[in-house]
XYZ file of C-alpha atoms in Angstrom:
508
model
C 90.042 182.173 -21.223
C 91.247 180.321 -18.120
C 91.961 176.700 -18.836
C 90.665 174.071 -16.457
C 92.444 170.808 -16.777
C 92.385 167.528 -14.947
C 92.211 167.635 -11.178
C 95.198 166.634 -9.148
C 96.181 162.996 -9.295
C 98.051 161.470 -6.445
C 101.285 163.311 -5.766
C 104.323 161.155 -6.147
C 107.120 161.114 -3.654
C 110.334 162.969 -2.993
C 113.283 160.677 -3.284
C 116.834 161.174 -4.261
C 119.605 159.405 -6.064
C 122.552 157.133 -5.685
C 125.667 159.204 -5.712
C 129.368 158.566 -5.367
C 131.942 158.454 -2.613
C 135.412 159.764 -2.583
C 137.831 162.317 -1.321
C 139.926 164.911 -2.941
C 143.004 167.044 -2.789
C 143.526 170.507 -4.139
C 145.311 171.471 -7.313
C 145.750 175.179 -7.811
C 143.893 176.637 -10.773
C 143.039 180.041 -12.121
C 139.342 180.874 -12.007
C 137.540 183.875 -13.410
C 134.373 184.841 -11.586
C 131.287 186.845 -12.310
C 131.508 190.625 -12.233
C 135.192 190.452 -13.246
C 136.240 189.364 -9.779
C 139.331 187.164 -9.409
C 138.501 184.270 -7.106
C 142.007 182.798 -7.056
C 145.432 184.355 -6.704
C 146.742 186.011 -9.870
C 150.037 184.102 -9.779
C 148.322 180.721 -9.810
C 147.892 179.055 -13.183
C 145.905 176.013 -14.149
C 148.771 175.057 -16.449
C 151.395 174.959 -13.708
C 153.188 171.750 -12.779
C 151.844 172.030 -9.259
C 148.288 172.152 -10.548
C 148.886 169.006 -12.517
C 150.489 167.097 -9.681
C 148.671 168.117 -6.508
C 145.204 166.696 -7.122
C 144.811 163.147 -5.880
C 141.715 162.604 -7.957
C 143.841 162.476 -11.118
C 145.312 159.156 -12.122
C 147.564 160.978 -14.591
C 147.302 164.014 -16.877
C 145.932 161.915 -19.678
C 143.119 160.331 -17.705
C 141.995 163.557 -15.997
C 142.022 165.886 -18.971
C 141.159 163.759 -21.963
C 137.679 163.839 -23.373
C 135.652 160.703 -23.435
C 133.731 159.280 -26.399
C 129.982 159.306 -25.954
C 130.093 155.536 -25.804
C 132.300 155.621 -22.699
C 129.594 156.411 -20.195
C 129.370 154.130 -17.177
C 128.630 150.549 -18.124
C 126.849 149.981 -14.877
C 123.568 151.809 -14.550
C 121.895 151.920 -11.159
C 118.328 151.233 -12.153
C 117.202 151.784 -8.586
C 118.244 155.430 -8.848
C 115.178 157.495 -9.494
C 114.905 160.388 -11.934
C 111.962 162.388 -10.697
C 111.760 165.020 -7.969
C 108.240 164.216 -6.749
C 107.151 163.643 -3.165
C 105.345 160.986 -1.133
C 104.372 160.678 2.510
C 104.787 156.926 2.586
C 108.051 156.111 0.854
C 111.564 157.404 0.405
C 112.336 155.085 -2.490
C 109.823 156.058 -5.182
C 111.021 155.258 -8.689
C 109.713 158.604 -9.920
C 111.627 160.810 -7.521
C 114.686 162.963 -7.922
C 116.496 163.317 -4.675
C 116.198 161.029 -1.628
C 115.434 162.282 1.834
C 118.103 161.019 4.090
C 118.742 159.648 7.569
C 119.850 162.191 10.161
C 123.558 162.558 10.755
C 125.693 165.205 12.432
C 129.037 163.548 11.764
C 131.403 165.364 9.465
C 134.160 163.995 7.305
C 137.704 163.745 8.661
C 139.486 166.865 7.480
C 142.739 164.952 7.122
C 141.247 162.805 4.381
C 139.017 165.267 2.535
C 140.568 168.724 2.874
C 141.842 170.429 -0.245
C 144.229 172.501 1.886
C 146.822 169.843 2.637
C 150.191 171.406 3.208
C 152.302 168.496 2.009
C 151.902 168.625 -1.771
C 154.049 165.573 -2.191
C 151.751 163.386 -0.138
C 148.633 164.956 -1.650
C 149.730 164.123 -5.157
C 150.614 160.528 -4.384
C 148.309 157.596 -3.923
C 149.341 157.039 -0.296
C 147.122 157.510 2.728
C 147.630 157.686 6.448
C 146.399 154.684 8.355
C 144.688 157.011 10.835
C 142.595 158.681 8.149
C 138.954 157.725 8.396
C 138.375 158.258 4.682
C 141.334 157.823 2.335
C 141.653 159.969 -0.763
C 139.951 159.386 -4.082
C 141.655 157.577 -6.883
C 140.580 157.003 -10.436
C 142.722 153.892 -10.557
C 141.669 150.380 -9.653
C 145.301 149.425 -8.966
C 146.489 148.675 -5.453
C 148.994 151.337 -4.357
C 151.215 150.834 -1.362
C 151.114 153.042 1.698
C 154.180 154.330 3.494
C 153.944 151.295 5.741
C 153.904 148.962 2.719
C 150.313 147.967 3.433
C 148.492 147.206 0.221
C 145.404 149.375 -0.157
C 142.328 148.120 -1.963
C 140.016 150.251 -4.100
C 136.277 149.809 -4.021
C 133.577 151.488 -6.093
C 130.656 152.040 -3.764
C 128.574 153.431 -6.601
C 128.909 153.894 -10.332
C 126.972 157.160 -10.272
C 128.663 160.142 -8.605
C 125.504 162.166 -9.259
C 126.470 165.630 -10.423
C 123.461 167.367 -8.915
C 123.986 170.831 -10.406
C 126.285 172.837 -12.697
C 127.410 176.470 -12.664
C 129.626 178.551 -14.951
C 131.788 181.556 -14.136
C 134.357 182.959 -16.524
C 136.197 180.052 -18.143
C 135.394 177.583 -15.365
C 132.718 174.916 -15.052
C 131.665 174.012 -11.519
C 129.951 170.702 -10.729
C 128.659 169.647 -7.322
C 128.569 165.931 -6.471
C 126.330 164.308 -3.880
C 128.474 161.170 -3.233
C 126.104 158.710 -1.633
C 126.184 154.947 -1.336
C 124.089 152.082 -0.073
C 125.072 149.902 2.844
C 122.208 147.515 2.208
C 119.661 149.406 4.310
C 116.623 151.176 2.897
C 118.223 154.622 3.156
C 121.229 156.020 1.342
C 124.386 156.864 3.251
C 126.270 160.030 2.358
C 129.849 161.204 2.304
C 130.364 164.958 2.422
C 129.621 166.640 -0.891
C 132.300 167.662 -3.351
C 132.723 170.530 -5.819
C 134.854 169.915 -8.911
C 136.281 172.701 -11.095
C 136.833 172.069 -14.805
C 138.141 174.060 -17.725
C 134.936 175.176 -19.411
C 136.065 174.616 -22.987
C 137.294 171.023 -22.802
C 136.511 169.654 -19.340
C 140.070 169.440 -17.990
C 139.915 168.900 -14.230
C 141.392 171.909 -12.422
C 140.599 171.383 -8.775
C 138.302 169.799 -6.193
C 136.934 171.329 -2.998
C 135.230 169.242 -0.269
C 132.041 170.433 1.370
C 131.410 170.382 5.112
C 127.863 169.004 4.806
C 126.125 166.264 2.857
C 123.720 165.775 -0.034
C 124.156 169.021 -2.024
C 121.314 170.050 -4.334
C 122.304 173.324 -6.015
C 125.341 175.518 -6.676
C 125.284 179.264 -7.461
C 127.930 181.915 -8.055
C 127.160 185.198 -6.286
C 129.580 188.122 -6.007
C 132.659 185.990 -6.640
C 131.786 183.287 -4.115
C 130.201 179.909 -4.658
C 127.162 179.035 -2.578
C 126.009 175.438 -2.297
C 122.625 174.449 -0.875
C 122.661 171.086 0.901
C 119.780 169.017 2.166
C 121.640 166.666 4.447
C 120.322 163.264 5.366
C 116.764 162.116 5.892
C 115.557 161.365 9.410
C 113.315 158.269 9.318
C 112.137 158.908 12.875
C 110.585 162.260 11.995
C 109.724 161.431 8.364
C 111.534 164.520 7.262
C 114.610 166.725 7.242
C 115.947 168.108 10.509
C 116.656 171.788 11.145
C 120.233 171.570 12.406
C 123.875 172.392 11.670
C 124.469 169.404 9.364
C 122.831 171.067 6.347
C 122.093 174.503 4.909
C 123.926 176.908 2.575
C 127.707 176.662 2.344
C 129.963 179.465 1.128
C 133.167 178.551 -0.710
C 136.214 180.795 -0.675
C 137.861 179.972 -4.000
C 141.175 181.577 -3.052
C 141.530 179.480 0.074
C 139.765 176.506 -1.495
C 137.700 176.088 1.641
C 133.987 175.846 2.357
C 132.100 176.837 5.475
C 128.509 176.498 6.602
C 127.194 180.009 5.940
C 123.454 179.725 6.662
C 122.587 176.683 8.740
C 119.569 174.429 8.547
C 118.730 175.697 12.025
C 118.146 179.184 10.622
C 116.450 177.919 7.468
C 114.175 175.484 9.281
C 115.262 172.419 7.298
C 117.360 171.350 4.335
C 117.789 173.117 0.992
C 115.705 171.514 -1.753
C 115.942 174.257 -4.396
C 117.580 177.667 -4.533
C 118.176 180.505 -6.963
C 119.869 183.822 -6.335
C 120.255 187.323 -7.680
C 124.021 187.454 -8.357
C 124.039 191.254 -8.048
C 122.102 191.885 -4.827
C 122.965 188.625 -3.091
C 119.315 187.891 -2.327
C 118.219 184.261 -2.700
C 114.939 182.363 -2.509
C 115.163 178.879 -1.045
C 112.714 175.989 -0.983
C 113.278 174.523 2.491
C 112.338 170.868 2.733
C 110.925 169.892 6.109
C 108.621 167.021 5.199
C 106.244 165.891 2.478
C 103.977 168.810 1.435
C 105.777 171.017 3.943
C 108.316 172.932 1.844
C 108.123 176.628 2.713
C 109.893 179.316 0.686
C 112.261 181.667 2.474
C 114.177 184.725 1.329
C 117.834 184.666 2.344
C 120.202 187.625 2.223
C 123.547 185.950 1.517
C 125.326 189.127 2.598
C 124.217 189.150 6.224
C 122.742 185.607 6.508
C 119.293 186.902 7.404
C 116.326 184.612 6.708
C 112.711 185.653 6.175
C 109.784 183.357 5.415
C 107.695 184.139 2.323
C 104.121 183.854 3.535
C 101.575 182.157 1.301
C 103.727 179.351 -0.154
C 102.863 175.831 1.003
C 105.113 173.582 -1.064
C 107.850 175.388 -3.010
C 109.283 172.162 -4.428
C 107.670 172.949 -7.790
C 110.323 175.440 -8.901
C 112.557 178.320 -7.834
C 113.743 180.548 -10.683
C 115.278 184.035 -10.855
C 114.838 186.129 -13.993
C 117.789 188.504 -14.182
C 116.239 190.800 -16.792
C 112.958 191.191 -14.965
C 114.605 191.038 -11.527
C 111.828 188.758 -10.303
C 111.811 185.413 -8.569
C 109.336 182.719 -9.645
C 108.062 180.077 -7.265
C 106.165 176.936 -8.200
C 103.826 175.983 -5.341
C 102.584 172.391 -5.526
C 100.077 172.995 -2.770
C 98.898 170.241 -0.472
C 96.029 167.839 -0.014
C 94.295 166.738 3.163
C 93.969 162.986 2.702
C 91.077 162.841 5.165
C 88.907 165.545 3.612
C 90.611 165.703 0.171
C 90.597 169.473 0.445
C 93.425 171.073 -1.503
C 95.394 174.275 -1.270
C 96.117 176.070 -4.559
C 98.692 174.726 -6.996
C 100.026 177.797 -8.715
C 103.077 179.566 -10.077
C 103.914 182.887 -8.421
C 106.148 185.802 -9.246
C 107.837 187.414 -6.246
C 109.378 190.899 -6.198
C 110.697 190.786 -2.648
C 107.506 192.211 -1.208
C 104.530 190.233 -2.481
C 103.452 187.156 -4.415
C 101.504 187.460 -7.656
C 99.632 184.417 -8.968
C 100.327 183.801 -12.658
C 97.426 181.518 -13.446
C 94.103 180.403 -12.014
C 94.416 178.066 -9.047
C 91.778 175.806 -10.589
C 94.588 174.404 -12.699
C 94.700 170.730 -11.767
C 98.377 170.069 -12.477
C 101.278 170.936 -10.238
C 103.983 173.332 -11.469
C 107.196 171.397 -12.095
C 109.400 174.045 -13.685
C 109.454 177.741 -14.596
C 111.612 179.707 -17.053
C 111.383 183.179 -18.573
C 112.348 183.865 -22.195
C 112.234 187.479 -23.466
C 109.797 188.420 -20.735
C 107.437 185.507 -21.426
C 106.896 183.008 -18.632
C 106.896 179.289 -19.459
C 105.554 176.828 -16.898
C 105.955 173.083 -17.024
C 103.019 171.376 -15.351
C 102.699 167.701 -14.466
C 100.316 165.370 -12.711
C 103.319 163.104 -11.951
C 101.365 160.084 -13.105
C 100.215 160.273 -16.716
C 100.819 163.655 -18.314
C 103.218 166.586 -18.349
C 102.898 169.689 -20.538
C 104.678 172.942 -21.243
C 102.415 176.004 -21.066
C 103.081 179.722 -21.315
C 101.550 182.591 -19.414
C 99.498 185.248 -21.207
C 98.332 188.567 -19.849
C 95.166 190.552 -20.410
C 94.545 194.004 -18.953
C 91.054 192.993 -17.917
C 91.642 189.394 -16.856
C 95.244 189.669 -15.673
C 97.561 186.649 -15.962
C 96.199 183.392 -17.309
C 97.606 180.177 -18.693
C 97.513 179.533 -22.426
C 95.150 177.086 -24.092
C 97.994 175.686 -26.192
C 100.721 173.451 -24.819
C 103.591 171.183 -25.813
C 103.460 167.710 -24.307
C 106.463 165.844 -22.950
C 106.583 163.308 -20.095
C 105.688 163.593 -16.422
C 109.348 163.808 -15.415
C 110.840 166.842 -17.106
C 113.024 169.819 -16.249
C 113.107 173.070 -18.228
C 116.246 175.225 -18.342
C 117.175 178.557 -19.929
C 120.492 178.460 -21.810
C 121.861 181.381 -23.861
C 118.381 182.893 -24.017
C 116.847 179.663 -25.332
C 114.499 177.198 -23.656
C 115.610 173.572 -23.367
C 113.583 170.646 -22.074
C 115.322 167.712 -20.398
C 112.942 164.779 -20.518
C 113.949 161.891 -18.281
C 111.398 159.324 -19.351
C 112.844 156.138 -20.820
C 116.431 156.658 -21.934
C 116.059 160.422 -21.693
C 116.227 163.200 -24.265
C 116.975 166.901 -24.680
C 114.790 169.218 -26.767
C 114.988 172.853 -27.772
C 111.744 174.815 -27.903
C 111.108 177.516 -30.484
C 109.544 179.956 -28.041
C 108.250 182.209 -30.816
C 106.455 179.541 -32.832
C 105.719 177.465 -29.700
C 107.041 174.305 -31.339
C 109.866 171.843 -30.747
C 112.867 172.951 -32.812
C 114.696 169.661 -32.262
C 114.744 166.737 -29.844
C 117.709 164.424 -29.341
C 117.200 161.064 -27.618
C 120.075 159.330 -25.839
C 121.307 155.913 -26.891
C 121.287 154.651 -23.291
C 119.375 155.592 -20.172
C 121.350 158.546 -18.803
C 118.843 160.859 -17.097
C 119.823 164.450 -18.078
C 119.785 166.637 -14.989
C 121.219 170.083 -15.728
C 122.645 171.975 -18.703
C 124.892 175.056 -18.924
C 126.328 176.857 -21.937
C 129.979 176.681 -22.945
C 129.520 179.234 -25.720
C 126.873 180.016 -28.327
C 127.221 176.600 -29.918
C 127.912 174.035 -27.194
C 126.863 173.111 -23.669
C 127.682 170.732 -20.820
C 124.954 168.373 -19.568
C 125.099 166.679 -16.159
C 123.899 163.068 -16.351
C 122.527 161.554 -13.189
C 122.507 157.813 -13.766
C 126.058 157.546 -15.066
C 129.403 159.025 -14.031
C 129.530 161.518 -16.881
C 129.149 165.178 -17.792
C 128.482 165.330 -21.529
C 129.358 168.029 -24.048
C 126.614 168.520 -26.642
C 125.863 170.722 -29.610
C 123.164 173.319 -28.998
C 122.366 173.091 -32.689
C 120.926 169.574 -32.621
C 121.759 167.995 -29.249
C 124.377 165.640 -30.664
C 127.188 164.451 -28.381
C 130.652 165.927 -28.880
C 132.670 164.572 -25.941
C 132.346 163.967 -22.216
C 134.001 164.145 -18.801
C 134.347 160.873 -16.907
C 133.368 161.533 -13.269
C 133.565 157.964 -11.952
C 136.857 158.784 -10.251
C 134.876 160.611 -7.570
C 133.308 157.277 -6.707
C 136.501 155.406 -5.934
C 137.422 154.945 -2.300
C 140.633 153.377 -1.008
C 140.621 151.357 2.174
C 142.945 149.172 4.182
C 141.532 145.641 4.194
C 140.661 144.125 7.554
C 142.236 140.714 8.099
């Protein structure tokens, strides 16, 4: 019953996106965490006057907390930003890629300009900056505020796409991590340190911002009351890959102190974080560590003691990393590799991993690379793509005699698609063209509904607000959109372009 499909077409390249620049200040907010843990002090309220006044990313209460009409997404789309997460050995600017490899950098952002722990709340809530600050604070305003020295500061928008790379929910709080990159005219993106924004889950009111200590974040996860952010750092054009150093890795955020630290470095991991999922109970995580094209090993990380152990047998884990809480299993999509001299290939296969061994879920003669894995009611769904012409959603069957095998049936979407589990349902974010979101009836194996966007917005991640609504991170515009889970229609949105604004003192 094994299905043999087309052999592997040429793998496309790993590239990343244009993000936004900016700095932030802290506004105190109450946050509920998983496992009923309080991450912030009990006497701190998101409704307090201090919370409303201390964040420098807010222009005023109206602009930071009001919901935006679906038509108010960024008018400037960066068409050079790619939407696909595929890889290539020859280019870092493929139009079908999802996250750029970056140039090496060990410099970190000036704490005076980016820290959310500023002691002077008066100065942190104003639009004034110190002339010695290397990176002035963010502002959502295009006006020209005056500094304490009466020097007029200009505001520039280095990018229109802050690039919310991943979303997470805990209690009544929505967490979004922003990559904040820009172009200086060279072939590689430049990066400011990443930023985490906290919003009220129900309506998107901005509660707080926390700067990261490293660059180019890819994923954010809540584990045991702490946020963990996996960062890839910048691409090194000299080595054609990602360095294993202290400028990337897994950061741990203390939500009470509103401070992040590098918890597991790229030196220990062996490169930058490309994908990561974690068991929120045990604290164990599986990480796809990007070193170079077709060299993306999987490692198991214990977030409790920072220990790292390589998972033998995985060649290129950039296909997918997914943790099924009910089954307590990790799933790894291995894209394999090809020797371009001999054209010999290693297997392209989806694995389950129980912490001890890998189990292949379908025959390695499958010619398409795994590009996403989700589990619904114990049934494994695998999205497979050739990254050139076709992409299809399959499901895994099991026979006592034959073991695991891939189904004959499938649902076709595009080559650039991400599948996500939300409230026990399977949703497909298709990024081809203007982009669309679809819900799959996993019982009937049909599309329940599919909602196309009116403009090209590139849906990137989706998390539930409640049983009826969800937030969707959009990658090509400065927006996080609230949609109905009933039909995908837009309800409102959060304008994130303020994280792209950067003040500077003009040079005469």
